[in-house]
Coordinates of N, CA and C in Angstrom, one line a residue:
M549 N 113.6 -22.5 70.0 CA 113.8 -21.6 70.9 C 112.5 -20.8 71.0
H550 N 112.0 -20.5 72.2 CA 110.7 -19.8 72.3 C 111.0 -18.5 73.1
G551 N 110.5 -17.5 72.4 CA 110.6 -16.1 72.9 C 112.1 -15.6 73.0
S552 N 112.3 -14.3 73.2 CA 113.6 -13.8 73.3 C 114.0 -13.6 74.7
T553 N 115.2 -13.5 75.0 CA 115.7 -13.3 76.3 C 116.7 -12.1 76.2
S554 N 116.9 -11.5 77.4 CA 117.9 -10.5 77.6 C 119.3 -11.1 77.8
A555 N 120.4 -10.3 77.9 CA 121.6 -10.8 78.1 C 121.8 -11.6 79.4
S556 N 120.9 -11.3 80.4 CA 121.0 -11.9 81.7 C 120.2 -13.2 81.6
G557 N 119.5 -13.6 80.5 CA 118.7 -14.8 80.5 C 117.3 -14.6 80.8
A558 N 117.0 -13.4 81.4 CA 115.5 -13.2 81.7 C 114.8 -12.9 80.4
P559 N 113.5 -13.2 80.4 CA 112.7 -12.9 79.2 C 112.7 -11.3 78.9
A560 N 112.8 -10.9 77.6 CA 112.9 -9.5 77.2 C 111.6 -8.9 77.6
E561 N 111.6 -7.6 77.7 CA 110.3 -6.9 78.0 C 109.3 -7.1 76.9
G562 N 108.1 -7.4 77.3 CA 107.0 -7.8 76.5 C 106.8 -9.0 75.9
T563 N 107.9 -9.9 76.0 CA 107.8 -11.2 75.4 C 107.0 -12.2 76.4
A564 N 106.9 -11.9 77.7 CA 106.1 -12.7 78.5 C 104.7 -12.6 78.3
D565 N 104.2 -11.3 78.0 CA 102.8 -11.0 77.5 C 102.5 -11.7 76.3
R566 N 103.5 -11.6 75.3 CA 103.2 -12.0 74.0 C 103.2 -13.6 74.1
G567 N 104.1 -14.2 75.0 CA 104.0 -15.7 75.1 C 102.7 -16.1 75.6
H568 N 102.2 -15.4 76.7 CA 101.0 -15.8 77.3 C 99.8 -15.8 76.3
R569 N 99.9 -14.7 75.5 CA 98.8 -14.5 74.5 C 98.7 -15.6 73.4
W570 N 99.9 -16.0 73.0 CA 100.0 -17.0 71.9 C 100.3 -18.4 72.6
G571 N 100.3 -18.5 73.8 CA 100.7 -19.8 74.5 C 99.9 -21.0 74.0
Q572 N 98.6 -20.8 73.8 CA 97.7 -21.8 73.5 C 97.4 -22.0 72.0
L573 N 98.1 -21.3 71.3 CA 97.9 -21.2 69.8 C 98.1 -22.6 69.2
H574 N 99.0 -23.4 69.8 CA 99.2 -24.7 69.3 C 98.1 -25.6 69.4
R575 N 97.1 -25.2 70.2 CA 95.9 -26.1 70.3 C 94.9 -26.0 69.2
V576 N 95.1 -24.9 68.4 CA 94.0 -24.6 67.3 C 94.1 -25.8 66.2
A577 N 95.1 -26.2 65.9 CA 95.1 -27.3 64.8 C 94.4 -28.6 65.3
P578 N 94.9 -29.1 66.6 CA 94.2 -30.3 67.1 C 92.7 -30.1 67.3
L579 N 92.3 -28.9 67.7 CA 90.9 -28.6 67.9 C 90.2 -28.6 66.6
L580 N 90.8 -28.0 65.5 CA 90.2 -28.2 64.3 C 90.1 -29.6 63.7
L581 N 91.1 -30.4 64.1 CA 91.1 -31.8 63.6 C 90.0 -32.5 64.4
L582 N 89.9 -32.2 65.7 CA 88.7 -32.8 66.4 C 87.4 -32.5 65.9
V583 N 87.3 -31.3 65.6 CA 85.8 -31.0 64.9 C 85.6 -31.7 63.6
L584 N 86.7 -31.7 62.8 CA 86.6 -32.4 61.5 C 86.3 -33.9 61.7
G585 N 87.1 -34.5 62.7 CA 87.0 -35.9 63.0 C 85.5 -36.3 63.5
V586 N 84.9 -35.4 64.3 CA 83.6 -35.7 64.8 C 82.6 -35.5 63.6
V587 N 82.7 -34.5 62.9 CA 81.9 -34.3 61.7 C 82.0 -35.4 60.7
A588 N 83.3 -36.0 60.5 CA 83.5 -37.2 59.6 C 82.8 -38.4 60.3
V589 N 82.8 -38.6 61.5 CA 82.2 -39.7 62.2 C 80.7 -39.7 61.9
I590 N 80.2 -38.6 62.1 CA 78.7 -38.4 61.9 C 78.3 -38.6 60.4
G591 N 79.0 -37.9 59.5 CA 78.8 -38.2 58.0 C 79.0 -39.7 57.6
S592 N 80.0 -40.3 58.1 CA 80.3 -41.6 57.7 C 79.2 -42.5 58.2
R593 N 78.7 -42.4 59.4 CA 77.6 -43.2 59.9 C 76.4 -43.0 59.1
R594 N 76.1 -41.8 58.5 CA 75.0 -41.6 57.7 C 75.1 -42.4 56.3
L595 N 76.4 -42.6 55.9 CA 76.6 -43.4 54.7 C 76.2 -44.8 54.8
G596 N 76.2 -45.3 56.1 CA 75.9 -46.8 56.3 C 77.2 -47.5 56.6
L597 N 77.3 -48.1 57.7 CA 78.5 -48.9 58.1 C 78.5 -50.3 57.6
G598 N 77.3 -50.9 57.4 CA 77.2 -52.2 57.0 C 77.7 -53.2 58.1
E599 N 78.2 -54.3 57.6 CA 78.7 -55.3 58.5 C 80.2 -55.7 58.2
L600 N 80.9 -56.3 58.9 CA 82.2 -56.7 58.6 C 82.3 -57.5 57.4
T601 N 81.4 -58.4 57.2 CA 81.4 -59.4 56.0 C 80.8 -58.6 54.8
A602 N 80.1 -57.6 55.0 CA 79.5 -56.8 53.9 C 79.6 -55.3 54.2
P603 N 80.8 -54.8 54.2 CA 80.9 -53.4 54.6 C 80.1 -52.4 53.8
G604 N 79.5 -51.4 54.5 CA 78.9 -50.4 53.8 C 79.9 -49.3 53.4
P605 N 79.3 -48.3 52.5 CA 80.3 -47.2 52.0 C 80.8 -46.3 53.1
G606 N 80.3 -46.3 54.3 CA 80.8 -45.5 55.4 C 81.7 -46.2 56.4
L607 N 81.9 -47.5 56.1 CA 82.9 -48.2 57.1 C 84.2 -47.6 57.2
W608 N 84.9 -47.5 56.1 CA 86.3 -47.2 56.1 C 86.4 -45.6 56.6
P609 N 85.5 -44.8 55.9 CA 85.6 -43.4 56.5 C 85.3 -43.3 57.9
F610 N 84.5 -44.2 58.5 CA 84.1 -44.1 59.9 C 85.4 -44.6 60.8
I611 N 86.2 -45.6 60.3 CA 87.4 -46.0 61.0 C 88.4 -44.9 60.9
V612 N 88.6 -44.4 59.7 CA 89.6 -43.3 59.6 C 89.2 -42.1 60.4
S613 N 87.9 -41.7 60.5 CA 87.6 -40.5 61.3 C 87.7 -40.9 62.7
L614 N 87.4 -42.1 63.2 CA 87.7 -42.4 64.7 C 89.1 -42.3 64.9
L615 N 90.0 -42.7 64.1 CA 91.5 -42.5 64.3 C 91.9 -41.1 64.4
L616 N 91.2 -40.2 63.3 CA 91.5 -38.8 63.4 C 91.0 -38.2 64.7
T617 N 89.8 -38.6 65.1 CA 89.4 -37.9 66.4 C 90.1 -38.4 67.6
G618 N 90.5 -39.6 67.7 CA 91.4 -40.1 68.8 C 92.8 -39.4 68.7
T619 N 93.4 -39.2 67.7 CA 94.7 -38.5 67.5 C 94.5 -37.0 67.9
A620 N 93.5 -36.4 67.5 CA 93.2 -35.0 67.9 C 93.0 -34.9 69.3
V621 N 92.3 -35.8 70.0 CA 92.2 -35.7 71.5 C 93.6 -35.9 72.2
A622 N 94.3 -36.9 71.7 CA 95.7 -37.0 72.2 C 96.5 -35.8 72.0
L623 N 96.5 -35.1 70.9 CA 97.2 -33.9 70.8 C 96.8 -32.8 71.6
L624 N 95.5 -32.8 71.9 CA 95.0 -31.7 72.7 C 95.3 -31.8 74.2
V625 N 95.4 -33.2 74.7 CA 95.6 -33.4 76.0 C 97.1 -33.7 76.3
L626 N 97.9 -34.4 75.5 CA 99.2 -34.7 75.8 C 100.3 -34.0 75.3
D627 N 100.1 -33.2 74.2 CA 101.3 -32.7 73.4 C 101.6 -31.4 74.0
P628 N 102.9 -31.2 74.5 CA 103.3 -29.9 75.1 C 103.5 -28.9 74.0
A629 N 103.5 -27.6 74.4 CA 103.6 -26.5 73.4 C 105.0 -26.5 72.9
E630 N 106.1 -27.0 73.6 CA 107.5 -27.0 73.2 C 107.8 -27.8 72.0
D631 N 106.9 -28.8 71.7 CA 107.1 -29.7 70.6 C 106.8 -28.9 69.1
Y632 N 106.2 -27.7 69.3 CA 105.6 -27.0 68.0 C 106.6 -26.0 67.6
E633 N 106.7 -25.8 66.2 CA 107.5 -24.7 65.8 C 106.7 -23.5 65.7
P634 N 107.4 -22.3 65.8 CA 106.6 -21.1 65.8 C 106.1 -20.8 64.5
W635 N 105.0 -20.0 64.5 CA 104.3 -19.5 63.2 C 105.1 -18.7 62.5
T636 N 105.4 -18.9 61.2 CA 106.1 -18.2 60.3 C 105.3 -18.0 59.0
R637 N 106.2 -17.4 58.1 CA 105.7 -17.2 56.7 C 105.4 -18.6 56.1
G638 N 106.2 -19.6 56.5 CA 106.1 -21.0 56.0 C 104.8 -21.6 56.4
T639 N 104.3 -21.1 57.6 CA 103.0 -21.7 58.0 C 101.9 -21.2 57.1
L640 N 102.0 -20.0 56.6 CA 100.9 -19.5 55.7 C 101.0 -20.4 54.3
R641 N 102.1 -20.8 53.9 CA 102.2 -21.8 52.8 C 101.4 -23.0 53.0
I642 N 101.6 -23.5 54.3 CA 100.9 -24.7 54.7 C 99.3 -24.5 54.6
I643 N 98.9 -23.4 55.2 CA 97.6 -23.1 55.1 C 97.1 -23.0 53.8
A644 N 97.8 -22.3 52.8 CA 97.4 -22.2 51.6 C 97.2 -23.6 50.9
G645 N 98.2 -24.5 51.1 CA 98.1 -25.7 50.6 C 96.8 -26.5 51.0
L646 N 96.5 -26.3 52.3 CA 95.3 -27.0 52.8 C 94.0 -26.4 52.2
V647 N 94.0 -25.1 52.1 CA 92.9 -24.4 51.4 C 92.8 -24.9 49.9
S648 N 94.0 -25.1 49.3 CA 93.9 -25.5 47.9 C 93.3 -26.9 47.8
L649 N 93.5 -27.7 48.8 CA 92.9 -29.1 48.8 C 91.4 -29.0 48.9
G650 N 91.0 -28.0 49.7 CA 89.5 -27.8 49.7 C 88.9 -27.3 48.4
V651 N 89.6 -26.4 47.7 CA 89.2 -25.9 46.5 C 89.2 -27.1 45.4
F652 N 90.3 -27.9 45.5 CA 90.3 -29.1 44.6 C 89.0 -30.0 44.8
I653 N 88.5 -30.2 45.9 CA 87.4 -31.0 46.2 C 86.2 -30.3 45.6
L654 N 86.1 -29.0 45.6 CA 84.9 -28.3 45.0 C 85.1 -28.4 43.5
L655 N 86.2 -28.1 42.9 CA 86.5 -28.3 41.5 C 86.3 -29.6 41.0
F656 N 86.7 -30.6 41.9 CA 86.4 -32.1 41.5 C 85.0 -32.4 41.3
Q657 N 84.2 -31.9 42.2 CA 82.7 -32.1 42.1 C 82.1 -31.4 40.9
A658 N 82.6 -30.2 40.5 CA 82.0 -29.4 39.5 C 82.6 -29.7 38.1
F659 N 83.8 -30.0 38.0 CA 84.4 -30.2 36.7 C 84.9 -31.5 36.5
G660 N 85.0 -32.4 37.4 CA 85.5 -33.8 37.3 C 86.9 -33.9 37.6
F661 N 87.5 -35.0 37.4 CA 88.8 -35.3 37.8 C 89.8 -34.7 36.9
V662 N 89.9 -34.7 35.7 CA 91.0 -34.3 34.8 C 91.2 -32.8 35.0
V663 N 90.3 -32.0 34.9 CA 90.4 -30.5 35.0 C 91.1 -30.2 36.3
S664 N 90.3 -30.6 37.4 CA 90.7 -30.3 38.7 C 92.1 -30.8 39.2
A665 N 92.5 -32.1 38.8 CA 93.6 -32.6 39.0 C 94.8 -31.8 38.3
F666 N 94.5 -31.5 37.0 CA 95.5 -30.6 36.3 C 95.8 -29.3 37.0
L667 N 94.7 -28.6 37.4 CA 94.8 -27.3 38.0 C 95.6 -27.4 39.3
M668 N 95.2 -28.5 40.0 CA 95.9 -28.6 41.4 C 97.4 -28.9 41.2
L669 N 97.7 -29.6 40.3 CA 99.2 -30.0 40.0 C 100.0 -28.7 39.6
V670 N 99.2 -27.8 38.7 CA 99.8 -26.6 38.2 C 100.0 -25.7 39.4
L671 N 99.2 -25.6 40.3 CA 99.2 -24.7 41.6 C 100.3 -25.2 42.4
W672 N 100.4 -26.5 42.6 CA 101.3 -27.0 43.6 C 102.7 -27.0 43.0
L673 N 102.9 -27.4 41.7 CA 104.3 -27.3 41.1 C 104.8 -25.9 40.9
R674 N 103.9 -25.0 40.5 CA 104.3 -23.7 40.2 C 104.5 -22.8 41.4
V675 N 103.4 -22.6 42.2 CA 103.4 -21.9 43.3 C 104.3 -22.4 44.6
F676 N 103.9 -23.6 44.9 CA 104.5 -24.2 46.0 C 105.9 -24.8 45.8
G677 N 106.1 -25.3 44.6 CA 107.3 -26.0 44.2 C 108.3 -25.1 43.5
G678 N 107.8 -24.1 43.0 CA 108.7 -23.0 42.3 C 109.2 -23.6 41.0
E679 N 108.7 -24.5 40.4 CA 109.0 -25.1 39.1 C 108.8 -24.0 37.9
S680 N 109.5 -24.2 36.8 CA 109.4 -23.4 35.7 C 108.0 -23.6 35.1
W681 N 107.6 -22.7 34.2 CA 106.2 -23.0 33.5 C 106.4 -24.3 32.6
R682 N 107.5 -24.5 32.0 CA 107.7 -25.6 31.1 C 107.5 -26.9 31.9
W683 N 108.3 -27.1 33.0 CA 108.1 -28.3 33.9 C 106.8 -28.4 34.5
T684 N 106.2 -27.3 35.0 CA 104.9 -27.4 35.5 C 104.0 -27.9 34.6
L685 N 103.8 -27.3 33.4 CA 102.8 -27.7 32.5 C 102.9 -29.2 32.1
G686 N 104.2 -29.6 31.8 CA 104.5 -30.9 31.4 C 104.2 -31.9 32.5
L687 N 104.7 -31.6 33.7 CA 104.5 -32.6 34.8 C 102.9 -32.6 35.2
A688 N 102.3 -31.6 35.1 CA 100.8 -31.5 35.4 C 100.1 -32.3 34.4
A689 N 100.4 -32.1 33.1 CA 99.7 -33.0 32.1 C 100.0 -34.5 32.3
G690 N 101.2 -34.8 32.5 CA 101.7 -36.2 32.7 C 101.1 -36.8 34.0
G691 N 101.2 -36.1 35.0 CA 100.6 -36.6 36.3 C 99.3 -36.8 36.2
T692 N 98.5 -35.8 35.6 CA 97.0 -36.0 35.4 C 96.7 -37.3 34.6
A693 N 97.4 -37.5 33.5 CA 97.1 -38.7 32.7 C 97.5 -39.9 33.5
V694 N 98.7 -39.9 34.2 CA 99.0 -41.1 35.0 C 98.0 -41.4 36.0
M695 N 97.5 -40.4 36.7 CA 96.5 -40.6 37.8 C 95.2 -41.1 37.2
Y696 N 94.8 -40.5 36.0 CA 93.6 -41.0 35.3 C 93.6 -42.5 35.0
L697 N 94.8 -42.8 34.3 CA 94.9 -44.1 33.9 C 94.9 -45.1 35.2
L698 N 95.6 -44.7 36.2 CA 95.6 -45.6 37.4 C 94.3 -45.8 38.0
F699 N 93.7 -44.5 38.3 CA 92.5 -44.7 39.1 C 91.2 -45.0 38.3
V700 N 91.1 -44.4 37.1 CA 89.9 -44.6 36.4 C 89.9 -45.9 35.6
E701 N 91.0 -46.1 34.8 CA 91.1 -47.2 33.9 C 91.6 -48.4 34.6
L702 N 92.6 -48.4 35.5 CA 93.2 -49.7 36.1 C 92.4 -50.1 37.3
L703 N 92.0 -49.2 38.1 CA 91.3 -49.5 39.4 C 89.8 -49.4 39.3
G704 N 89.4 -48.8 38.3 CA 87.9 -48.6 38.1 C 87.2 -47.8 39.1
V705 N 87.9 -46.8 39.4 CA 87.3 -45.9 40.6 C 86.3 -45.1 40.0
P706 N 84.9 -45.1 40.4 CA 84.0 -44.2 39.6 C 84.1 -42.7 40.1
F707 N 84.6 -41.9 39.3 CA 84.6 -40.4 39.5 C 83.4 -39.7 39.0
P708 N 83.0 -38.5 39.4 CA 82.0 -37.9 38.9 C 82.3 -37.4 37.5
D709 N 81.3 -37.2 36.5 CA 81.4 -36.8 35.3 C 81.9 -35.3 35.3
G710 N 82.9 -35.1 34.4 CA 83.5 -33.7 34.3 C 83.3 -33.2 32.8
L711 N 84.0 -32.0 32.8 CA 84.0 -31.4 31.4 C 84.6 -32.4 30.4
V712 N 85.7 -33.1 30.6 CA 86.3 -33.9 29.7 C 85.4 -35.1 29.3
D713 N 84.7 -35.6 30.3 CA 83.7 -36.6 30.1 C 82.6 -36.3 29.3
A714 N 82.2 -35.0 29.3 CA 81.0 -34.5 28.5 C 81.6 -34.3 27.1
V715 N 82.8 -33.9 27.0 CA 83.3 -33.7 25.6 C 83.5 -35.1 24.8
I716 N 84.1 -36.0 25.6 CA 84.3 -37.3 24.8 C 83.2 -38.2 25.0
G717 N 82.0 -37.9 25.6 CA 80.9 -38.6 25.7 C 80.9 -39.7 26.7
G718 N 81.9 -39.6 27.7 CA 82.0 -40.6 28.7 C 80.9 -40.7 29.8

């Protein structure tokens, strides 16, 4: 339901102005995704696309960023405002989650995988999930270990060296 109405069904006083002011707010997220997609297209091209038989490091990011850009354009052009939920306090939690992903990337580059993954899981489990400290610390330690074994040991994904690597000499 959008806006409030009086008993006669007409918009309540002041809601029409408020609705007009916030009417295009639903376009902010697709616009940000469009900017992110275009920046990612440019960045992935700089990595080198290679060829289909010998793909370069930028090929998959390029494909994903093209999909992101196309989706953002479709949302900007085709998606009506009625499809969106109103902004609430829950919206702030989503924004905080997205910001935490950005912080995770910065921590990942500075401290490596283990420390940043553990801190990210602690934040998400405790703050966003509302878990107790016992569960949070146990699940964060276990989750970090499982992800490390999966990505680093099993799949051989090269992560930047971090604090743990420096301590164990990796």
